[in-house]
Amino acid sequence: MKLCGLRTESDVTVAVEAGADAVGFVLTTSPRQIDADLARSLVAAVPPTVLTVAVVRGITAAEAGELALKTGVQALQLHGDYPKAAFDELADQPFQLVRATALGPGTDVRTGAFGEELLLIDSPVAGSGEQWDITRLADNPPTGTWVLAGGLAPETVAEAIGVARPWGVDVSSGIESSRGIKDHGRMREFVEAARSASRP
């Protein structure tokens, strides 16, 4: 599970201690945006067993790649309508690629279709905390290593896992006390709820 939009050392500490498998840092325009220098210092505080992810949207693949290298993350998440050419451009870089997209009529939901290691299916309004109709996935089920995002929270993640059966889950708004401010109690609750739902 990935806890995204972390902005402080204490956010990182709580995420790691709670048992997150991945942490995300937003590097482009967002209430959760941090600069590359701060992201680099936060990444350095994360154990190598926890995946560090730079999250970008609305910038070129080249700019995104430069940010990922500068921050030292293990993975780069291209969020939005990035073409396959953007992933091809970054294919030889020393970080994993995450393709994050909303579910549309023509969305290719095969993990790896664009050369990415991980696929993330999000709400049409990314970062809004808005829930979306995940039952639509039944008509176009993702394949491979994919992560469910969009409107998840400690109160909803278990049910969402039961419906969609994703490989992983991603949360940002659902673990905040106000927009862009993480609630450490909700972070812990989310991890425990997701873990409980995925146990046999």
Backbone as CSV, one residue per row, in Angstrom:
resi,resn,N_x,N_y,N_z,CA_x,CA_y,CA_z,C_x,C_y,C_z
1,MET,0.834,-1.182,0.000,0.000,0.000,0.000,0.873,1.237,0.000
2,LYS,0.379,2.258,-0.686,1.138,3.498,-0.864,0.405,4.648,-0.187
3,LEU,1.136,5.359,0.669,0.624,6.577,1.285,1.265,7.741,0.532
4,CYS,0.441,8.579,-0.060,0.940,9.580,-0.999,0.723,11.006,-0.495
5,GLY,1.521,11.918,-1.051,1.404,13.325,-0.703,2.046,13.672,0.624
6,LEU,3.067,12.920,1.023,3.757,13.201,2.286,4.614,14.457,2.132
7,ARG,4.675,15.259,3.212,5.361,16.550,3.100,6.328,16.845,4.243
8,THR,6.314,16.030,5.290,7.157,16.329,6.450,7.894,15.071,6.908
9,GLU,8.925,15.280,7.713,9.664,14.152,8.275,8.757,13.278,9.136
10,SER,7.865,13.914,9.887,6.975,13.125,10.741,5.985,12.311,9.911
11,ASP,5.541,12.852,8.762,4.687,12.065,7.861,5.403,10.789,7.450
12,VAL,6.668,10.930,7.063,7.450,9.791,6.599,7.640,8.776,7.725
13,THR,7.987,9.272,8.905,8.217,8.383,10.048,6.976,7.569,10.364
14,VAL,5.824,8.226,10.403,4.576,7.531,10.722,4.231,6.516,9.637
15,ALA,4.394,6.888,8.385,4.079,5.977,7.283,4.920,4.702,7.369
16,VAL,6.210,4.886,7.608,7.115,3.736,7.685,6.776,2.873,8.900
17,GLU,6.585,3.514,10.044,6.278,2.761,11.261,4.936,2.041,11.171
18,ALA,3.982,2.630,10.436,2.656,2.014,10.302,2.688,0.788,9.399
19,GLY,3.712,0.717,8.540,3.841,-0.450,7.681,3.529,-0.203,6.218
20,ALA,3.602,1.055,5.764,3.377,1.343,4.344,4.444,0.651,3.503
21,ASP,4.030,0.165,2.342,4.973,-0.466,1.410,5.621,0.557,0.495
22,ALA,4.949,1.707,0.322,5.452,2.752,-0.559,4.988,4.110,-0.045
23,VAL,5.783,5.134,-0.331,5.424,6.511,0.032,5.606,7.388,-1.201
24,GLY,4.686,8.344,-1.374,4.719,9.198,-2.554,4.927,10.660,-2.201
25,PHE,5.683,11.332,-3.062,5.978,12.754,-2.896,5.564,13.491,-4.162
26,VAL,4.671,14.468,-4.024,4.127,15.190,-5.173,5.048,16.362,-5.505
27,LEU,5.523,16.387,-6.748,6.527,17.381,-7.145,6.013,18.403,-8.151
28,THR,4.734,18.320,-8.495,4.137,19.311,-9.391,2.891,19.908,-8.728
29,THR,2.271,20.873,-9.398,1.229,21.700,-8.793,0.133,20.895,-8.104
30,SER,-0.001,21.146,-6.799,-0.952,20.423,-5.952,-0.876,21.031,-4.558
31,PRO,-1.950,20.901,-3.750,-1.849,21.328,-2.353,-0.783,20.540,-1.587
32,ARG,-0.356,19.423,-2.156,0.629,18.557,-1.490,2.022,18.686,-2.089
33,GLN,2.192,19.650,-2.974,3.477,19.779,-3.665,4.607,20.162,-2.716
34,ILE,5.759,19.521,-2.899,6.996,19.920,-2.222,8.073,20.091,-3.280
35,ASP,9.134,20.810,-2.924,10.187,21.007,-3.921,11.159,19.827,-3.902
36,ALA,11.995,19.784,-4.914,12.881,18.640,-5.097,13.874,18.486,-3.952
37,ASP,14.344,19.608,-3.396,15.316,19.527,-2.311,14.707,18.897,-1.064
38,LEU,13.477,19.323,-0.718,12.807,18.729,0.433,12.508,17.255,0.160
39,ALA,12.054,16.962,-1.046,11.760,15.565,-1.384,13.010,14.704,-1.227
40,ARG,14.149,15.218,-1.653,15.389,14.438,-1.551,15.721,14.129,-0.089
41,SER,15.525,15.105,0.792,15.829,14.876,2.204,14.849,13.885,2.822
42,LEU,13.588,13.926,2.394,12.599,12.978,2.913,12.867,11.571,2.380
43,VAL,13.224,11.483,1.109,13.547,10.184,0.514,14.708,9.529,1.268
44,ALA,15.684,10.340,1.667,16.862,9.808,2.364,16.503,9.197,3.713
45,ALA,15.347,9.587,4.261,14.929,9.081,5.568,14.098,7.803,5.468
46,VAL,13.845,7.352,4.247,12.999,6.174,4.043,13.868,4.924,3.892
47,PRO,13.566,3.853,4.631,14.342,2.613,4.479,14.248,2.094,3.045
48,PRO,15.280,1.441,2.561,15.264,0.960,1.174,14.190,-0.079,0.891
49,THR,13.649,-0.682,1.936,12.585,-1.673,1.755,11.229,-1.034,1.453
50,VAL,11.118,0.282,1.641,9.879,1.007,1.340,10.094,1.784,0.039
51,LEU,9.237,1.548,-0.945,9.379,2.170,-2.254,9.103,3.672,-2.174
52,THR,10.021,4.478,-2.676,9.831,5.925,-2.732,9.425,6.318,-4.147
53,VAL,8.363,7.134,-4.253,7.772,7.445,-5.552,7.635,8.954,-5.724
54,ALA,8.176,9.476,-6.819,7.942,10.866,-7.204,6.689,10.900,-8.068
55,VAL,5.755,11.794,-7.746,4.487,11.887,-8.469,4.449,13.212,-9.232
56,VAL,4.222,13.130,-10.546,4.183,14.339,-11.375,3.010,14.274,-12.335
57,ARG,2.574,15.447,-12.754,1.598,15.538,-13.836,1.764,16.902,-14.505
58,GLY,1.446,16.943,-15.785,1.466,18.210,-16.495,2.836,18.740,-16.876
59,ILE,3.856,17.911,-16.783,5.180,18.310,-17.231,5.698,17.265,-18.222
60,THR,6.760,17.602,-18.942,7.265,16.674,-19.945,7.947,15.476,-19.287
61,ALA,8.108,14.431,-20.072,8.801,13.246,-19.577,10.230,13.589,-19.181
62,ALA,10.875,14.445,-19.964,12.251,14.828,-19.659,12.332,15.558,-18.322
63,GLU,11.408,16.493,-18.093,11.385,17.221,-16.819,11.100,16.275,-15.658
64,ALA,10.184,15.349,-15.873,9.839,14.384,-14.833,11.042,13.521,-14.484
65,GLY,11.763,13.080,-15.506,12.942,12.262,-15.280,14.014,12.995,-14.500
66,GLU,14.201,14.278,-14.802,15.186,15.087,-14.077,14.819,15.206,-12.602
67,LEU,13.531,15.405,-12.322,13.079,15.495,-10.928,13.307,14.179,-10.194
68,ALA,12.998,13.077,-10.855,13.181,11.774,-10.217,14.646,11.540,-9.877
69,LEU,15.530,11.887,-10.790,16.961,11.708,-10.540,17.443,12.623,-9.425
70,LYS,16.949,13.845,-9.425,17.386,14.815,-8.414,16.953,14.411,-7.010
71,THR,15.783,13.796,-6.905,15.251,13.444,-5.585,15.717,12.072,-5.104
72,GLY,16.213,11.253,-6.014,16.732,9.947,-5.619,15.675,8.899,-5.343
73,VAL,14.478,9.083,-5.909,13.401,8.122,-5.673,13.660,6.820,-6.412
74,GLN,12.954,5.789,-5.982,13.054,4.480,-6.634,12.073,4.335,-7.792
75,ALA,11.054,5.201,-7.825,10.033,5.089,-8.870,9.494,6.471,-9.231
76,LEU,9.041,6.582,-10.482,8.446,7.818,-10.985,7.031,7.521,-11.457
77,GLN,6.067,8.271,-10.926,4.663,8.099,-11.303,4.256,9.223,-12.243
78,LEU,3.973,8.853,-13.497,3.451,9.806,-14.476,1.934,9.754,-14.386
79,HIS,1.335,10.846,-13.947,-0.091,10.854,-13.630,-0.842,11.662,-14.677
80,GLY,-1.795,11.016,-15.320,-2.588,11.712,-16.331,-2.416,11.100,-17.707
81,ASP,-2.591,11.931,-18.722,-2.640,11.424,-20.098,-1.268,11.391,-20.760
82,TYR,-0.328,10.739,-20.127,0.991,10.591,-20.743,0.936,9.487,-21.801
83,PRO,1.476,9.754,-22.991,1.475,8.725,-24.042,2.557,7.683,-23.799
84,LYS,2.476,6.609,-24.546,3.486,5.563,-24.428,4.880,6.107,-24.731
85,ALA,4.958,7.089,-25.617,6.256,7.678,-25.973,6.964,8.262,-24.763
86,ALA,6.201,8.779,-23.794,6.806,9.344,-22.583,7.472,8.249,-21.764
87,PHE,6.837,7.100,-21.699,7.407,5.974,-20.960,8.616,5.400,-21.704
88,ASP,8.524,5.379,-23.029,9.664,4.913,-23.828,10.882,5.804,-23.591
89,GLU,10.643,7.113,-23.481,11.721,8.076,-23.278,12.452,7.845,-21.953
90,LEU,11.731,7.312,-20.975,12.295,7.126,-19.635,12.695,5.676,-19.351
91,ALA,12.584,4.827,-20.343,12.748,3.389,-20.121,14.121,2.997,-19.601
92,ASP,15.150,3.743,-19.958,16.512,3.364,-19.562,16.984,4.030,-18.270
93,GLN,16.097,4.748,-17.615,16.479,5.456,-16.387,16.514,4.488,-15.192
94,PRO,17.270,4.846,-14.142,17.453,3.915,-13.008,16.332,3.987,-11.970
95,PHE,15.104,4.072,-12.441,13.961,4.039,-11.526,12.805,3.326,-12.225
96,GLN,11.909,2.771,-11.413,10.719,2.125,-11.956,9.743,3.178,-12.458
97,LEU,8.839,2.753,-13.331,7.824,3.663,-13.851,6.433,3.203,-13.418
98,VAL,5.628,4.184,-13.016,4.243,3.941,-12.618,3.344,4.737,-13.561
99,ARG,2.405,4.066,-14.194,1.428,4.759,-15.053,0.145,4.939,-14.263
100,ALA,-0.231,6.197,-14.024,-1.436,6.500,-13.255,-2.458,7.150,-14.175
101,THR,-3.635,6.553,-14.244,-4.639,7.026,-15.186,-6.039,6.779,-14.634
102,ALA,-6.998,7.525,-15.150,-8.396,7.265,-14.819,-8.947,6.222,-15.787
103,LEU,-10.034,5.591,-15.398,-10.653,4.557,-16.228,-11.598,5.216,-17.227
104,GLY,-11.248,5.105,-18.497,-12.094,5.634,-19.558,-12.455,4.528,-20.536
105,PRO,-13.270,4.848,-21.542,-13.706,3.829,-22.500,-12.551,3.133,-23.214
106,GLY,-11.486,3.877,-23.501,-10.386,3.279,-24.249,-9.133,3.043,-23.438
107,THR,-9.236,3.118,-22.110,-8.051,2.980,-21.268,-7.475,1.565,-21.346
108,ASP,-6.194,1.487,-21.637,-5.519,0.190,-21.644,-5.158,-0.145,-20.199
109,VAL,-5.799,-1.140,-19.639,-5.607,-1.473,-18.226,-4.735,-2.713,-18.041
110,ARG,-3.905,-2.984,-19.029,-2.926,-4.060,-18.886,-1.637,-3.478,-18.312
111,THR,-1.252,-3.913,-17.139,0.000,-3.436,-16.560,1.155,-3.797,-17.489
112,GLY,1.951,-2.784,-17.810,3.076,-2.994,-18.705,2.790,-2.601,-20.136
113,ALA,1.561,-2.232,-20.452,1.197,-1.888,-21.828,2.009,-0.700,-22.349
114,PHE,2.406,0.201,-21.438,3.220,1.358,-21.823,4.674,1.182,-21.388
115,GLY,5.000,-0.024,-20.910,6.353,-0.270,-20.431,6.532,-0.007,-18.952
116,GLU,5.429,0.272,-18.246,5.494,0.570,-16.817,5.568,-0.701,-15.983
117,GLU,6.156,-0.581,-14.788,6.203,-1.713,-13.860,4.933,-1.820,-13.025
118,LEU,4.242,-0.702,-12.873,3.074,-0.653,-11.999,2.017,0.232,-12.641
119,LEU,0.760,-0.203,-12.565,-0.370,0.568,-13.084,-1.231,1.032,-11.917
120,LEU,-1.635,2.302,-11.942,-2.501,2.850,-10.902,-3.766,3.375,-11.568
121,ILE,-4.918,2.886,-11.120,-6.215,3.346,-11.628,-6.819,4.282,-10.605
122,ASP,-7.046,5.539,-11.013,-7.443,6.600,-10.090,-8.813,7.161,-10.454
123,SER,-9.319,7.993,-9.565,-10.527,8.761,-9.820,-10.316,9.676,-11.020
124,PRO,-11.389,10.029,-11.747,-11.248,10.983,-12.842,-10.727,12.346,-12.370
125,VAL,-10.956,12.673,-11.089,-10.450,13.929,-10.531,-9.365,13.583,-9.515
126,ALA,-8.156,13.406,-10.002,-7.048,12.941,-9.162,-6.771,13.893,-8.008
127,GLY,-6.554,13.310,-6.826,-6.206,14.105,-5.656,-7.366,14.806,-4.991
128,SER,-8.580,14.567,-5.494,-9.755,15.273,-4.957,-10.350,14.580,-3.744
129,GLY,-10.046,13.306,-3.581,-10.688,12.541,-2.522,-12.074,12.059,-2.896
130,GLU,-12.498,12.347,-4.129,-13.830,11.934,-4.573,-13.864,10.437,-4.848
131,GLN,-14.894,9.777,-4.324,-15.078,8.369,-4.632,-15.611,8.233,-6.054
132,TRP,-15.272,7.125,-6.683,-15.779,6.863,-8.026,-16.314,5.439,-8.074
133,ASP,-17.027,5.143,-9.120,-17.723,3.851,-9.205,-16.741,2.760,-9.616
134,ILE,-16.147,2.109,-8.618,-15.141,1.092,-8.926,-15.759,-0.189,-9.488
135,THR,-17.088,-0.313,-9.422,-17.711,-1.489,-10.030,-17.543,-1.463,-11.557
136,ARG,-17.205,-0.300,-12.117,-16.938,-0.200,-13.559,-15.746,-1.057,-13.959
137,LEU,-14.879,-1.364,-13.008,-13.712,-2.193,-13.305,-14.100,-3.605,-13.726
138,ALA,-15.287,-4.022,-13.345,-15.734,-5.374,-13.697,-15.867,-5.537,-15.213
139,ASP,-16.190,-4.436,-15.913,-16.347,-4.488,-17.366,-15.011,-4.409,-18.089
140,ASN,-13.992,-3.923,-17.399,-12.667,-3.766,-18.008,-11.620,-4.036,-16.927
141,PRO,-11.519,-5.288,-16.451,-10.671,-5.571,-15.293,-9.182,-5.406,-15.606
142,PRO,-8.458,-4.667,-14.773,-7.019,-4.522,-14.976,-6.307,-5.856,-14.804
143,THR,-5.169,-5.975,-15.458,-4.370,-7.185,-15.342,-2.979,-6.838,-14.836
144,GLY,-2.351,-7.789,-14.180,-0.994,-7.583,-13.695,-0.956,-6.858,-12.358
145,THR,0.153,-6.205,-12.110,0.393,-5.531,-10.836,-0.225,-4.138,-10.884
146,TRP,-1.436,-4.006,-10.312,-2.122,-2.720,-10.394,-2.630,-2.277,-9.031
147,VAL,-2.764,-0.957,-8.898,-3.112,-0.324,-7.632,-4.395,0.495,-7.805
148,LEU,-5.267,0.391,-6.831,-6.514,1.149,-6.832,-6.341,2.434,-6.034
149,ALA,-6.828,3.547,-6.583,-6.761,4.839,-5.901,-8.049,5.616,-6.157
150,GLY,-8.210,6.715,-5.426,-9.347,7.584,-5.663,-10.449,7.419,-4.645
151,GLY,-10.508,8.330,-3.676,-11.589,8.329,-2.709,-11.483,7.283,-1.616
152,LEU,-10.322,6.643,-1.497,-10.152,5.647,-0.439,-9.882,6.330,0.892
153,ALA,-10.268,5.673,1.974,-10.107,6.195,3.330,-10.128,5.001,4.281
154,PRO,-9.763,5.211,5.547,-9.807,4.091,6.492,-11.178,3.414,6.546
155,GLU,-12.233,4.204,6.343,-13.590,3.681,6.454,-14.044,2.928,5.205
156,THR,-13.374,3.128,4.080,-13.858,2.570,2.814,-12.907,1.571,2.161
157,VAL,-11.658,1.528,2.612,-10.663,0.750,1.877,-10.947,-0.754,1.904
158,ALA,-11.440,-1.270,3.015,-11.697,-2.708,3.095,-12.760,-3.132,2.087
159,GLU,-13.834,-2.369,2.012,-14.894,-2.695,1.051,-14.381,-2.585,-0.377
160,ALA,-13.581,-1.551,-0.649,-13.044,-1.356,-1.993,-12.150,-2.516,-2.401
161,ILE,-11.346,-2.992,-1.472,-10.483,-4.141,-1.760,-11.335,-5.374,-2.072
162,GLY,-12.404,-5.548,-1.315,-13.288,-6.680,-1.557,-13.955,-6.639,-2.917
163,VAL,-14.289,-5.440,-3.384,-14.972,-5.289,-4.675,-13.998,-5.409,-5.844
164,ALA,-12.889,-4.665,-5.762,-11.996,-4.538,-6.923,-10.865,-5.563,-6.950
165,ARG,-10.512,-6.115,-5.800,-9.410,-7.076,-5.694,-8.115,-6.570,-6.345
166,PRO,-7.668,-5.365,-5.972,-6.429,-4.854,-6.553,-5.206,-5.522,-5.938
167,TRP,-4.070,-5.374,-6.599,-2.797,-5.836,-6.034,-2.392,-4.920,-4.883
168,GLY,-2.748,-3.638,-4.994,-2.395,-2.667,-3.952,-3.382,-1.519,-3.926
169,VAL,-3.230,-0.650,-2.928,-4.083,0.532,-2.803,-3.209,1.761,-2.547
170,ASP,-3.750,2.914,-2.920,-3.042,4.186,-2.797,-3.991,5.207,-2.171
171,VAL,-3.480,6.008,-1.253,-4.334,6.993,-0.583,-3.582,8.294,-0.368
172,SER,-4.321,9.397,-0.415,-3.743,10.702,-0.079,-4.780,11.525,0.691
173,SER,-5.840,11.960,-0.005,-6.854,12.798,0.653,-7.497,12.119,1.850
174,GLY,-7.688,10.817,1.757,-8.402,10.085,2.791,-7.670,9.945,4.105
175,ILE,-6.414,10.389,4.148,-5.647,10.330,5.407,-5.203,11.737,5.815
176,GLU,-6.056,12.729,5.487,-5.723,14.117,5.811,-6.730,14.724,6.782
177,SER,-6.235,15.633,7.616,-7.108,16.387,8.514,-7.654,17.622,7.816
178,SER,-6.891,18.155,6.874,-7.324,19.225,5.987,-6.500,19.092,4.712
179,ARG,-6.881,19.804,3.689,-6.261,19.585,2.382,-4.740,19.780,2.437
180,GLY,-4.017,18.706,2.150,-2.564,18.773,2.126,-1.889,18.483,3.456
181,ILE,-2.681,18.327,4.542,-2.119,18.079,5.876,-2.464,16.658,6.314
182,LYS,-1.445,15.844,6.494,-1.682,14.453,6.858,-2.091,14.323,8.327
183,ASP,-3.037,13.414,8.558,-3.501,13.065,9.893,-2.836,11.737,10.253
184,HIS,-1.925,11.762,11.193,-1.130,10.568,11.483,-1.973,9.420,12.029
185,GLY,-3.010,9.741,12.747,-3.904,8.694,13.234,-4.614,8.006,12.084
186,ARG,-5.090,8.770,11.123,-5.777,8.196,9.963,-4.808,7.416,9.078
187,MET,-3.569,7.828,9.027,-2.564,7.061,8.281,-2.448,5.658,8.856
188,ARG,-2.325,5.586,10.178,-2.206,4.269,10.828,-3.481,3.444,10.632
189,GLU,-4.635,4.100,10.758,-5.911,3.399,10.604,-6.069,2.841,9.189
190,PHE,-5.616,3.605,8.206,-5.731,3.150,6.820,-4.902,1.892,6.595
191,VAL,-3.677,1.927,7.049,-2.798,0.772,6.860,-3.396,-0.464,7.524
192,GLU,-3.881,-0.322,8.732,-4.443,-1.471,9.443,-5.707,-1.984,8.755
193,ALA,-6.560,-1.064,8.286,-7.794,-1.479,7.608,-7.478,-2.213,6.310
194,ALA,-6.502,-1.714,5.569,-6.132,-2.363,4.309,-5.489,-3.713,4.563
195,ARG,-4.631,-3.785,5.564,-3.987,-5.064,5.908,-5.034,-6.099,6.326
196,SER,-5.969,-5.673,7.151,-6.996,-6.594,7.640,-7.854,-7.136,6.497
197,ALA,-8.146,-6.252,5.545,-8.999,-6.657,4.417,-8.307,-7.634,3.502
198,SER,-6.966,-7.550,3.436,-6.246,-8.404,2.498,-5.789,-9.724,3.106
199,ARG,-6.000,-9.879,4.422,-5.625,-11.151,5.041,-6.634,-12.232,4.687
200,PRO,-6.173,-13.483,4.525,-7.116,-14.584,4.223,-8.129,-14.756,5.335
